[in-house]
Short mmCIF file of C-alpha atoms in Angstrom, two decimals:
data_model
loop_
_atom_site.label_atom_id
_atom_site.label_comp_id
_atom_site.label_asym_id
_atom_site.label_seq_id
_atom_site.Cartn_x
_atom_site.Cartn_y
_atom_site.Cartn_z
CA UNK A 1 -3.17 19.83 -21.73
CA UNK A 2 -1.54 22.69 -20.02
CA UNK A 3 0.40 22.41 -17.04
CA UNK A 4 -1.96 23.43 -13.57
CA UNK A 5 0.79 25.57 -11.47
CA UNK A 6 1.87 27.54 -15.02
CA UNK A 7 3.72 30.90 -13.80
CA UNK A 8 0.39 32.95 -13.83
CA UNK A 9 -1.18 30.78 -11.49
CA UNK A 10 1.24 29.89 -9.48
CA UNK A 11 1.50 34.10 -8.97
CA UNK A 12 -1.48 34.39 -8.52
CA UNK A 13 -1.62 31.49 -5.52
CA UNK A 14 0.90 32.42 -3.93
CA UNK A 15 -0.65 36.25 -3.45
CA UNK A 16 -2.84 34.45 -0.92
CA UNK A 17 -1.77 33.30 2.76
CA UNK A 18 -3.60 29.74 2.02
CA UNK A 19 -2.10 29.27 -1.02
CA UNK A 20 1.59 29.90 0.55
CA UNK A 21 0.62 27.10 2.81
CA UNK A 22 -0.84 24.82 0.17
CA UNK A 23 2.90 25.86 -2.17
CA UNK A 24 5.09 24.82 0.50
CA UNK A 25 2.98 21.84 1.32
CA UNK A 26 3.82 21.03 -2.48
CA UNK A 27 7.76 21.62 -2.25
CA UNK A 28 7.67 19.43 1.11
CA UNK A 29 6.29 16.55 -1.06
CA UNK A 30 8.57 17.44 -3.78
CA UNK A 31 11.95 16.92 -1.05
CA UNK A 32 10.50 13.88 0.24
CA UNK A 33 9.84 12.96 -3.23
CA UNK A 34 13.72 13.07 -3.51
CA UNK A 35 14.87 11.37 -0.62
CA UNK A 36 12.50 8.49 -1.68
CA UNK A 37 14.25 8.37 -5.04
CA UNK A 38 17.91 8.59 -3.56
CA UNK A 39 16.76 5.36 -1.33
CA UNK A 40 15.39 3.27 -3.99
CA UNK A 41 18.33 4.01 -6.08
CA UNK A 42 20.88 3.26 -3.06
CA UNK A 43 19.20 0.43 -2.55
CA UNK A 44 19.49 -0.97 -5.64
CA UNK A 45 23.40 -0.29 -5.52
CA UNK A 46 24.02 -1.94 -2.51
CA UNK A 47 22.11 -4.94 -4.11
CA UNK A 48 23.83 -5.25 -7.34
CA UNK A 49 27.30 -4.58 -6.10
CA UNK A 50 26.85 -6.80 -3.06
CA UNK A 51 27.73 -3.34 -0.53
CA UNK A 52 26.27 -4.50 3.15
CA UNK A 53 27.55 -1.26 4.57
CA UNK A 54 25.41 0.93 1.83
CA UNK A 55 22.06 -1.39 2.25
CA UNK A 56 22.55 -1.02 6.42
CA UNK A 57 22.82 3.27 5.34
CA UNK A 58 19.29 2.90 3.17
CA UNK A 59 17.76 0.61 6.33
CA UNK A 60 18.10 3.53 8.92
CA UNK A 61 17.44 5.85 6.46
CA UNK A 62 14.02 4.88 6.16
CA UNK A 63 13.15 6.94 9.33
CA UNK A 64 13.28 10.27 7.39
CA UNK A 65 11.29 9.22 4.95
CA UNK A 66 8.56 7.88 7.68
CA UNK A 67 8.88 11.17 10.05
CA UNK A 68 8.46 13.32 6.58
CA UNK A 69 5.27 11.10 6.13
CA UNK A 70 3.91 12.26 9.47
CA UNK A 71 4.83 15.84 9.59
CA UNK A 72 3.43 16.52 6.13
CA UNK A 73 0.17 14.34 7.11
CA UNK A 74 -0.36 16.12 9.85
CA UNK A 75 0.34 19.45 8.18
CA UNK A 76 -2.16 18.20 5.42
CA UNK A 77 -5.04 17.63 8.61
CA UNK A 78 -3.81 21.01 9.79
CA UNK A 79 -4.87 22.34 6.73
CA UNK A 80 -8.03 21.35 6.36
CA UNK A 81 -9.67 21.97 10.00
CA UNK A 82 -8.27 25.89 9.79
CA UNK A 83 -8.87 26.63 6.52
CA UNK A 84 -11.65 24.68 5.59
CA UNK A 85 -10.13 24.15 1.16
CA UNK A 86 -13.31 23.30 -1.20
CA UNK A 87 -12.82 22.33 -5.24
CA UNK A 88 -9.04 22.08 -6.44
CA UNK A 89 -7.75 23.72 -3.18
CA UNK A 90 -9.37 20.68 -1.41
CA UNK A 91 -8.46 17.99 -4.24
CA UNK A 92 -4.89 18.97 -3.58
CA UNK A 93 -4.72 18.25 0.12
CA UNK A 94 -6.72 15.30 -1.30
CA UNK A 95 -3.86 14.30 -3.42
CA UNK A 96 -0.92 15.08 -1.21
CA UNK A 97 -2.19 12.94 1.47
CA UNK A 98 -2.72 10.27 -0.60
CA UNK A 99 1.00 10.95 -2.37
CA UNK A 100 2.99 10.54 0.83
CA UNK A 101 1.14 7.26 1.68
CA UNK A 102 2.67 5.88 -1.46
CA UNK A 103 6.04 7.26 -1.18
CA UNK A 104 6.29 5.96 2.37
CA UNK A 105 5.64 2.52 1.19
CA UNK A 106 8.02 2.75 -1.93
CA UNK A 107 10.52 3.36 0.64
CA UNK A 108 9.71 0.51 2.78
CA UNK A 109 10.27 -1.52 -0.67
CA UNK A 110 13.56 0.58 -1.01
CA UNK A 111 14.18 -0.96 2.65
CA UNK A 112 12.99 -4.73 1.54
CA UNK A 113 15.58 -4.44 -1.35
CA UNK A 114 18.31 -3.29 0.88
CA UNK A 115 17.95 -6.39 3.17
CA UNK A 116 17.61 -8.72 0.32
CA UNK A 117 21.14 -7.25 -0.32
CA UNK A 118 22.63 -7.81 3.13
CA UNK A 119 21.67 -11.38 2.30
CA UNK A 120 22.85 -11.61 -0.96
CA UNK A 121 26.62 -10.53 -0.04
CA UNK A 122 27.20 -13.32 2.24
CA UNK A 123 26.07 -15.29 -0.80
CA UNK A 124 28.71 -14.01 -3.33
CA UNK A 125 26.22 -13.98 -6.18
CA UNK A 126 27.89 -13.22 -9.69
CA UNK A 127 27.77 -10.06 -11.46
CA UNK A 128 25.84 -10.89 -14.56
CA UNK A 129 22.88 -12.37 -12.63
CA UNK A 130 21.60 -8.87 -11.70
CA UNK A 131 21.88 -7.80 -15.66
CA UNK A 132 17.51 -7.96 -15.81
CA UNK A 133 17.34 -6.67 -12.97
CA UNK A 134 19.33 -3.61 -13.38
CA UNK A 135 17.32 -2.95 -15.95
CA UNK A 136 14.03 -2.96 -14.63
CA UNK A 137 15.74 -0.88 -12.15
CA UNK A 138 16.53 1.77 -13.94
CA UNK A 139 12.94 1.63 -15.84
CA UNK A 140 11.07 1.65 -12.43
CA UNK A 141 14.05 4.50 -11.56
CA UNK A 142 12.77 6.82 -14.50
CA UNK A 143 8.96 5.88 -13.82
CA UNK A 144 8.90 7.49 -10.37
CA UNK A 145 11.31 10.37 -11.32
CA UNK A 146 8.58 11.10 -13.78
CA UNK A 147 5.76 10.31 -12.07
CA UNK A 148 7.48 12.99 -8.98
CA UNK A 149 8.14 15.27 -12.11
CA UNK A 150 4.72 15.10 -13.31
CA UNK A 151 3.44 15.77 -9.58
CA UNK A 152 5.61 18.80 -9.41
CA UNK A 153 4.53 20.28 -12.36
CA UNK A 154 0.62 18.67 -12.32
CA UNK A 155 1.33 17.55 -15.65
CA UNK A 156 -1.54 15.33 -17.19
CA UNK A 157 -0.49 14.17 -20.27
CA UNK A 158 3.40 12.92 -18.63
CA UNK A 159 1.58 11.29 -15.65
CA UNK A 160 -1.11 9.47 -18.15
CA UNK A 161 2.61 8.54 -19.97
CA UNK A 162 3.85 6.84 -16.81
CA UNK A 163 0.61 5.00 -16.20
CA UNK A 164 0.95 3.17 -20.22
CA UNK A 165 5.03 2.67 -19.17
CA UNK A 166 3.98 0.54 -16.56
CA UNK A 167 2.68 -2.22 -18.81
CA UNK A 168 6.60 -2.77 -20.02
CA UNK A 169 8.16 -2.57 -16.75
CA UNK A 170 5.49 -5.59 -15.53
CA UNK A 171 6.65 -7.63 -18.24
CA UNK A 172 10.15 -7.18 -17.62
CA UNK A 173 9.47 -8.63 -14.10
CA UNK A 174 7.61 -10.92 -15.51
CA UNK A 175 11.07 -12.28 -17.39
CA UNK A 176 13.11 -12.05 -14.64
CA UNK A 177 10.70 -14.70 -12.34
CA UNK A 178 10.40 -16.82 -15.41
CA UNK A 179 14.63 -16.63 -15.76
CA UNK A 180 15.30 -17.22 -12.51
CA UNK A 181 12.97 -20.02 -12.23
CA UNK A 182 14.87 -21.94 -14.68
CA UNK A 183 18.55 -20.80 -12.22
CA UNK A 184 16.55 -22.12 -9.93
CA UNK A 185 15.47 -25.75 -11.44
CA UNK A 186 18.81 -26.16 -13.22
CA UNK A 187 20.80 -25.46 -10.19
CA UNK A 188 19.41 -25.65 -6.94
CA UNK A 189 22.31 -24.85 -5.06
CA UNK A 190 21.45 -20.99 -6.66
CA UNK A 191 18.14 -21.16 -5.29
CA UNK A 192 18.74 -18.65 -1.99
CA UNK A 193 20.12 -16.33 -4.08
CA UNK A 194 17.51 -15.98 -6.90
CA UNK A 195 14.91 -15.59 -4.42
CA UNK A 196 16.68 -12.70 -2.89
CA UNK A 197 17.05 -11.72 -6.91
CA UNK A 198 12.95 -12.52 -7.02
CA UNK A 199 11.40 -10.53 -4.48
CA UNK A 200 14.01 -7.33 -5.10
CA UNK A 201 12.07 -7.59 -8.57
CA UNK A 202 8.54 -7.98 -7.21
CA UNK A 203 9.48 -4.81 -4.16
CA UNK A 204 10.66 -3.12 -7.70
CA UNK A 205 7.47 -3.86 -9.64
CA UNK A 206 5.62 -2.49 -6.40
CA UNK A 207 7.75 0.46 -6.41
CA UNK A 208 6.55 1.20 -10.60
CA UNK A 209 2.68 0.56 -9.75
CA UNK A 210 2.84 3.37 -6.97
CA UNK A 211 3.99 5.70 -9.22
CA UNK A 212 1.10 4.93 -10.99
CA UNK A 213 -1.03 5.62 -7.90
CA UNK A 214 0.82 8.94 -8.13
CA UNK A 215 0.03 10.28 -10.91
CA UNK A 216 -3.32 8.62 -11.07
CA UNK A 217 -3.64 11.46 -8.19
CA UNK A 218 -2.30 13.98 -10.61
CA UNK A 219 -4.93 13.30 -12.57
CA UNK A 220 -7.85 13.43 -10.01
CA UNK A 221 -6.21 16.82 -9.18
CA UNK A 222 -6.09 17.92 -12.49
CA UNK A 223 -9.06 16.84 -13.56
CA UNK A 224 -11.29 16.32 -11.02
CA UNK A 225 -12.18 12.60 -11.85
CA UNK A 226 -10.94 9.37 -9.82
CA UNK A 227 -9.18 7.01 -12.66
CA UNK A 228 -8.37 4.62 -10.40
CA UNK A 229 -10.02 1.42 -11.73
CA UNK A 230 -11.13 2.66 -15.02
CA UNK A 231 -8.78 1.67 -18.53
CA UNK A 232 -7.06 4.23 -19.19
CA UNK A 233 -8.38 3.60 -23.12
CA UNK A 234 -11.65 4.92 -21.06
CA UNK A 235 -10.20 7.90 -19.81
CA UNK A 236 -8.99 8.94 -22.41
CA UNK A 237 -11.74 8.95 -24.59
CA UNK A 238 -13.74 10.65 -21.89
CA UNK A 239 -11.43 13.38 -22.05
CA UNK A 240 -11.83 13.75 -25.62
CA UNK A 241 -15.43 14.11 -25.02
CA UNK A 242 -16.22 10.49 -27.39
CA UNK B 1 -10.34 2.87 27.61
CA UNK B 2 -14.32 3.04 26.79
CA UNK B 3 -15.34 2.54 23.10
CA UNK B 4 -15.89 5.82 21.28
CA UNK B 5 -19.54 5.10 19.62
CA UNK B 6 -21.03 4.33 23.41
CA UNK B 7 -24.78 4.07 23.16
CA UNK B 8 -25.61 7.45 24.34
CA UNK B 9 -22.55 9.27 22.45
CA UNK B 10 -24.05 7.60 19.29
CA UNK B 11 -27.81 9.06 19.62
CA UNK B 12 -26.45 12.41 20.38
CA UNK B 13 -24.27 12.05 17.38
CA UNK B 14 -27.07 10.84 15.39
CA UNK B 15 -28.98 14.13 16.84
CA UNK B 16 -27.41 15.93 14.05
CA UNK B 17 -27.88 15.67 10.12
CA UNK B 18 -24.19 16.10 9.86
CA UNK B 19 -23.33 13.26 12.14
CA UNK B 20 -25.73 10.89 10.07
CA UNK B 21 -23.70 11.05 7.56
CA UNK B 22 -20.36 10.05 9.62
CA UNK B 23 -22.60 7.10 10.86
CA UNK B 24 -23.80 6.36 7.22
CA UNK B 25 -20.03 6.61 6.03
CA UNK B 26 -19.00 4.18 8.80
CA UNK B 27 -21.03 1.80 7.91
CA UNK B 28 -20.64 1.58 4.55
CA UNK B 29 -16.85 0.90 5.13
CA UNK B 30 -18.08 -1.57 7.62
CA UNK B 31 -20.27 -3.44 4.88
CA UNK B 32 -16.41 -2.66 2.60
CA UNK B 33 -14.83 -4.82 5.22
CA UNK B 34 -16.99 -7.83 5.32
CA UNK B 35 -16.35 -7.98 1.40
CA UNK B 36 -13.29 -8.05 1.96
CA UNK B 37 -12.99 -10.01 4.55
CA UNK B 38 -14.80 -13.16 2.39
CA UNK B 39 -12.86 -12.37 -0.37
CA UNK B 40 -10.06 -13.03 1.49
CA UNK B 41 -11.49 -16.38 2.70
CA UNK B 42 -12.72 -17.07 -0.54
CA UNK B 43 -9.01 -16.67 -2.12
CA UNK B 44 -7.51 -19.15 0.39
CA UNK B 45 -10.04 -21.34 0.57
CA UNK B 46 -9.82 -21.67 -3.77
CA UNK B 47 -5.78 -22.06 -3.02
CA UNK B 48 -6.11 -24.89 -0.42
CA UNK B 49 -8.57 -26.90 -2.60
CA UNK B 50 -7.03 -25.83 -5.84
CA UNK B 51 -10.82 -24.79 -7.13
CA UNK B 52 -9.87 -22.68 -10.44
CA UNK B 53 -13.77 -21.93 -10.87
CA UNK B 54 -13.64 -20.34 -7.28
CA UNK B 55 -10.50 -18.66 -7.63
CA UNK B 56 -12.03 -17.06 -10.92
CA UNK B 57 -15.03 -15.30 -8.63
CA UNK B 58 -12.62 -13.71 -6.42
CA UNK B 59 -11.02 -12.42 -9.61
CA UNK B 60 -14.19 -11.02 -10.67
CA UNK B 61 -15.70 -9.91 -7.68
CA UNK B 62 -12.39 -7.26 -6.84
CA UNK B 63 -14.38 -4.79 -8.97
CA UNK B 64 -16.99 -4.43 -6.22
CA UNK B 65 -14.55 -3.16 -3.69
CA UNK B 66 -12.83 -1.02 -6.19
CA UNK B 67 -15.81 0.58 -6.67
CA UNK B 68 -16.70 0.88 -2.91
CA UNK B 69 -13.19 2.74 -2.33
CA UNK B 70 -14.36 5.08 -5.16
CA UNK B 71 -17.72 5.98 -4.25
CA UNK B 72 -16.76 5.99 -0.11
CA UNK B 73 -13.39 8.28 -1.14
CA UNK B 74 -15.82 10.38 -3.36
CA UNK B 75 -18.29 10.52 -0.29
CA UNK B 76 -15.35 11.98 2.30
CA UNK B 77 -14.66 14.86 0.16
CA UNK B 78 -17.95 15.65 -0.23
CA UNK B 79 -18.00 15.63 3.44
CA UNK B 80 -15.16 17.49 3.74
CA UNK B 81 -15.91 20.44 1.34
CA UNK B 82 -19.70 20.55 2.81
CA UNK B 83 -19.47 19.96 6.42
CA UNK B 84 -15.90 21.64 7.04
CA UNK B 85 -15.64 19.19 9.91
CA UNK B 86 -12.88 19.99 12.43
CA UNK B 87 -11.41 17.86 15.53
CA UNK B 88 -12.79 14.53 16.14
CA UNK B 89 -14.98 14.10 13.25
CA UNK B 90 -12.23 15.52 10.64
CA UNK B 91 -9.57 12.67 12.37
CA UNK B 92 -12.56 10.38 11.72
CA UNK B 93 -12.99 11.35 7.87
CA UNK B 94 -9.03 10.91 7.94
CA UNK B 95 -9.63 7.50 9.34
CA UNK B 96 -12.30 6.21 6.99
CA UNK B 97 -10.18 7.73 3.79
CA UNK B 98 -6.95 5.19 4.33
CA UNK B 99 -8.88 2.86 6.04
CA UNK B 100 -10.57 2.33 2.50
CA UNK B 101 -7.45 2.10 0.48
CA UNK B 102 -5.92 -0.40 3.32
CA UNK B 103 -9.03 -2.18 2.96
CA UNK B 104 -8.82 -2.20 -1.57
CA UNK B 105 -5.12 -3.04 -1.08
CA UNK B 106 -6.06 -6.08 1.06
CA UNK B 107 -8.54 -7.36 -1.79
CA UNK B 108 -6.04 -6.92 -4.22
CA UNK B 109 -4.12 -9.53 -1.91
CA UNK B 110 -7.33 -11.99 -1.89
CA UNK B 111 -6.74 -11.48 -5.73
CA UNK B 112 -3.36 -12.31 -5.98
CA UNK B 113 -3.54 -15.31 -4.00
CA UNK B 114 -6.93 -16.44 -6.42
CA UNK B 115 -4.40 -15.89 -9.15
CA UNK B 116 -1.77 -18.57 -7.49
CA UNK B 117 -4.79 -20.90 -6.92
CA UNK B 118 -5.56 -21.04 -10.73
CA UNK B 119 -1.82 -21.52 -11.52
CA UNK B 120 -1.53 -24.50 -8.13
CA UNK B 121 -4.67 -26.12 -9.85
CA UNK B 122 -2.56 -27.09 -12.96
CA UNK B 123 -0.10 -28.10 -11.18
CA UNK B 124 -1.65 -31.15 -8.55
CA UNK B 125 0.29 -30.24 -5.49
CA UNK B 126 -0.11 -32.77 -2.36
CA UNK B 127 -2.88 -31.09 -0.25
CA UNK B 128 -0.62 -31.26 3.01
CA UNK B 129 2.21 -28.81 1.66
CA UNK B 130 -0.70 -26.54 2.44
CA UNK B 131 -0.92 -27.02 6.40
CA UNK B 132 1.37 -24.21 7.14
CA UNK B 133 -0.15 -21.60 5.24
CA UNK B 134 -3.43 -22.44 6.80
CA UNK B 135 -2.95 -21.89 9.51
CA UNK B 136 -1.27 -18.22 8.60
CA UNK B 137 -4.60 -17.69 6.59
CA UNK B 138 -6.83 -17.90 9.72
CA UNK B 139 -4.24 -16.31 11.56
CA UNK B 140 -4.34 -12.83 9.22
CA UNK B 141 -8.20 -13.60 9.03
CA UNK B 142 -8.43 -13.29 12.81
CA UNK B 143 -6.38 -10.06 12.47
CA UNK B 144 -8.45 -8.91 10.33
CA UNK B 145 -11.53 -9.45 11.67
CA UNK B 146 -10.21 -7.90 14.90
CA UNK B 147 -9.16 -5.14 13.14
CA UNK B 148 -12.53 -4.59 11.41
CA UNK B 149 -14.01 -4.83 15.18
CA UNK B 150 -11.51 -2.61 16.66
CA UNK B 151 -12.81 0.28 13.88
CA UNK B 152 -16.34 -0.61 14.60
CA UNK B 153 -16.46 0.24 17.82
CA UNK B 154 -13.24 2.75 17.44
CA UNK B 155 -11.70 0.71 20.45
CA UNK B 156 -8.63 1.33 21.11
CA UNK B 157 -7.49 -1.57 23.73
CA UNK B 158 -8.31 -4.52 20.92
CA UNK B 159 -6.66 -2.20 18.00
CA UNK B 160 -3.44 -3.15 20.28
CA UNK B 161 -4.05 -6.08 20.55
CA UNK B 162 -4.16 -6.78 16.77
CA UNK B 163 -0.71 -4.61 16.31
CA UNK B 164 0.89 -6.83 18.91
CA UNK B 165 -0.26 -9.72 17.03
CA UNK B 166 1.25 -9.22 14.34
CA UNK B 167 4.61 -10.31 15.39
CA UNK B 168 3.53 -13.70 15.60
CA UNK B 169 2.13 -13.74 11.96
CA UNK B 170 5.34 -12.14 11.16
CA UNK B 171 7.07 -15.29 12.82
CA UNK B 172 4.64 -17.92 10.88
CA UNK B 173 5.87 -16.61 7.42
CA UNK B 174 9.24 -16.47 8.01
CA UNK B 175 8.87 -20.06 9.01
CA UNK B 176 6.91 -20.67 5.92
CA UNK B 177 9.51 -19.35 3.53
CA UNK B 178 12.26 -21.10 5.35
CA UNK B 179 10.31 -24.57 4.72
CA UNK B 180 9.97 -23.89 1.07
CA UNK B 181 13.25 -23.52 0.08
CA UNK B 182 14.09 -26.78 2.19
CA UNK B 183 11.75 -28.09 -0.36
CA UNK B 184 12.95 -26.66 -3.36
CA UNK B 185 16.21 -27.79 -2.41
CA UNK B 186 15.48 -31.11 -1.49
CA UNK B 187 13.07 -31.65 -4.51
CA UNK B 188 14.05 -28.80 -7.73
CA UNK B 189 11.11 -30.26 -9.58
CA UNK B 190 8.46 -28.68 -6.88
CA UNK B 191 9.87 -25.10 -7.60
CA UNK B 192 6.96 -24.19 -9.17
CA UNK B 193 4.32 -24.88 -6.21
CA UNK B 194 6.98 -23.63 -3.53
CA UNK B 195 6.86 -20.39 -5.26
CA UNK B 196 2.94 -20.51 -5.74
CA UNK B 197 2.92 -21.03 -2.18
CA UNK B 198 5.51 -18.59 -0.93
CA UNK B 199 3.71 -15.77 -2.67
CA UNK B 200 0.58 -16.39 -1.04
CA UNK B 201 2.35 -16.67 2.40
CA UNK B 202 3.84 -13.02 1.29
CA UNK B 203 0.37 -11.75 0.59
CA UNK B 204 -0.93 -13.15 3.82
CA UNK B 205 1.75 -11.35 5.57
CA UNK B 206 0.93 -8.06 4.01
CA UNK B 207 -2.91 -8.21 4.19
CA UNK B 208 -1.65 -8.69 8.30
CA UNK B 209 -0.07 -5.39 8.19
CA UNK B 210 -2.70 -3.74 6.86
CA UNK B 211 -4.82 -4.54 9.60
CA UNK B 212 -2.49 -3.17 11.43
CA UNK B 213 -2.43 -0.17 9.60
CA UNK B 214 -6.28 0.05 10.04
CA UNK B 215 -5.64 -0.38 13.97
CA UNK B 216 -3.02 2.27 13.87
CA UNK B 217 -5.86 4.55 12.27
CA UNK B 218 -8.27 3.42 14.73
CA UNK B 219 -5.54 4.64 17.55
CA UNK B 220 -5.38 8.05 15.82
CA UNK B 221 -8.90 9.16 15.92
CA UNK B 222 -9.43 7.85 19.56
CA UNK B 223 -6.82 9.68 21.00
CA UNK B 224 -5.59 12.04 18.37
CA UNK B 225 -2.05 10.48 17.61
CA UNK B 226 -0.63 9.67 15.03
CA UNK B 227 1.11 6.21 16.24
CA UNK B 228 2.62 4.78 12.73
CA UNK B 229 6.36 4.18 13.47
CA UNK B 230 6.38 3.98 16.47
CA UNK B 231 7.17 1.59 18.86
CA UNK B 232 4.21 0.04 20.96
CA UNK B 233 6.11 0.38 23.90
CA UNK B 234 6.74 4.07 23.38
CA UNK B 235 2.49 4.84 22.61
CA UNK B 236 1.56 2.74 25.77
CA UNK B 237 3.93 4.27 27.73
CA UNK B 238 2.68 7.51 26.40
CA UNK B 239 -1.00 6.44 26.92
CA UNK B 240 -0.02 5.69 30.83
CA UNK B 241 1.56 9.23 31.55
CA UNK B 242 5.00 7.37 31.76
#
């Protein structure tokens, strides 16, 4: 599948006063789309090297991210009393609106993770208990980069690949409760700190299924169908035409 | 402040082929919300009396509201690209399109907490470890009923009411959470229950803030603001000309 903004297109768009608006409604997701990533990762740092002063930074970060959220909303409603978008122009403002709902929230979990880290340094937790969780980190790290990229680019086939990944970062989250559970039984004294450990993995697990809202959105843009719900087995054969 | 669909405001609304469909679409999420709403009930009810068969309906059952937020989302843009609607009926298209995906996200809660109800059933816990979280459960159901209300009859005074409430639930979780880990500590081989538990407290707590969200919506179309983070003190003092 080819990419929907290719260089002709995007020309060819931007010739158009709408389609200025709708391309720098795009880019405005795009920076947001950043800032959400730079506060998931931040808060994951502060977490894993016990750094109170960083997680307080990602807390009152989190108002960009929600002010971005309205301003781009709003911008989005703007849009669609004046100029009135039908078909893709319309499944577009469609998507975006949706888009920024989920980033907001990713950064709330970006928030969660940063408080669960205030706790954890007065706990002195050691190193090698965040090894799992590092790791799903970084996996849940490269699904929203790619889910963003595949946004950016309206790129089918990558956002259909984030959607499979997410089966293998649920797992992973899956070991960490089960592993901690057994901290947790064998030593009880560990218990507050493998909660914290817990529900930083659940607000990351959240974080990798709203990628997957993301570029389910992608999807609906680029192909005019709602996925959400269906396999994606399903999908995919329907796009085949079997 | 009056309700927004008074008697006579509704037949002159209704006056209009156009504004049929706004009252069709409203009450279709209306019907969306009751489903929900039981499901809800449902899940807790199959967590308090560890029923595995009942839990197992609510499982199944999540597929009808996934497919109301489909064909509801799918009815708004057809709305939008036909009608072109500007002002107060575009803010309450806006409304009824996250409304819906609040309203899906809260029966993916009920779902969640039917999944901890077929893992408590293995496990026999006593039946009073589940007082707490009772009382939480109609707590959030109140919100949510309230909430459901508020967008009925798009009044704005109740959809206050229900944010301000939901400090309180806020309170009852926290308290929750701190009583489990008492447990766990006191007794490592109930781990397994405390965390069933403490997962459905967390999901009560979130289908809470939902409602909320769907308040905050309700607060938008009514007086055309956009009230999400923001402090309640800030909107009413806005609403009073302060």
């Amino acid at each position: 599948m080819a990419s929907i903004f290719d260089k002709d297109e995007l020309q060819q768009h931007i010739s158009k006063q709408f389609d200025q608006e709708l391309v720098d409604i795009h880019s405005r997701i795009l920076a947001m789309g950043g800032l959400v990533e730079e506060q998931v990762q931040l808060g994951v740092k502060s977490l894993i090297e016990a750094d109170a002063e960083l997680a307080e930074r990602v807390v009152a970060d989190d108002v960009k991210i929600n002010s971005l959220e309205v301003s781009i909303d709003e911008e989005c409603t703007q849009i669609l009393a004046r100029r009135q978008p039908t078909a893709r122009d319309l499944r577009l403002v469609m998507a975006v609106i949706k888009t920024i709902t989920d980033l907001e929230r990713i950064g709330d979990e970006a928030k969660r993770i940063a408080y669960h880290a205030m706790d954890l340094s007065r706990q002195f937790p050691k190193r090698n208990q965040f090894t799992d969780l590092e790791h799903l980190a970084t996996h849940v790290g490269v699904m929203l980069h790619d889910a963003l990229d595949a946004f950016a680019r309206m790129d089918v086939e990558q956002a259909f690949r984030v959607v499979q990944d997410d089966k293998v970062a649920n797992a992973e989250y899956e070991s960490i409760l089960r592993q901690q559970i057994t901290y947790m039984m064998e030593d009880p004294r560990s218990i507050p700190v493998c909660l914290d450990i817990m529900w930083s993995a659940r607000s990351l697990e959240r974080i990798g299924d709203r990628a997957c809202n993301i570029c389910e959105y992608v999807i609906y843009y680029a192909m005019g169908k709602d996925i959400r719900h269906i396999s994606l087995d399903q999908v995919q054969k329907d796009l085949k035409g079997e």
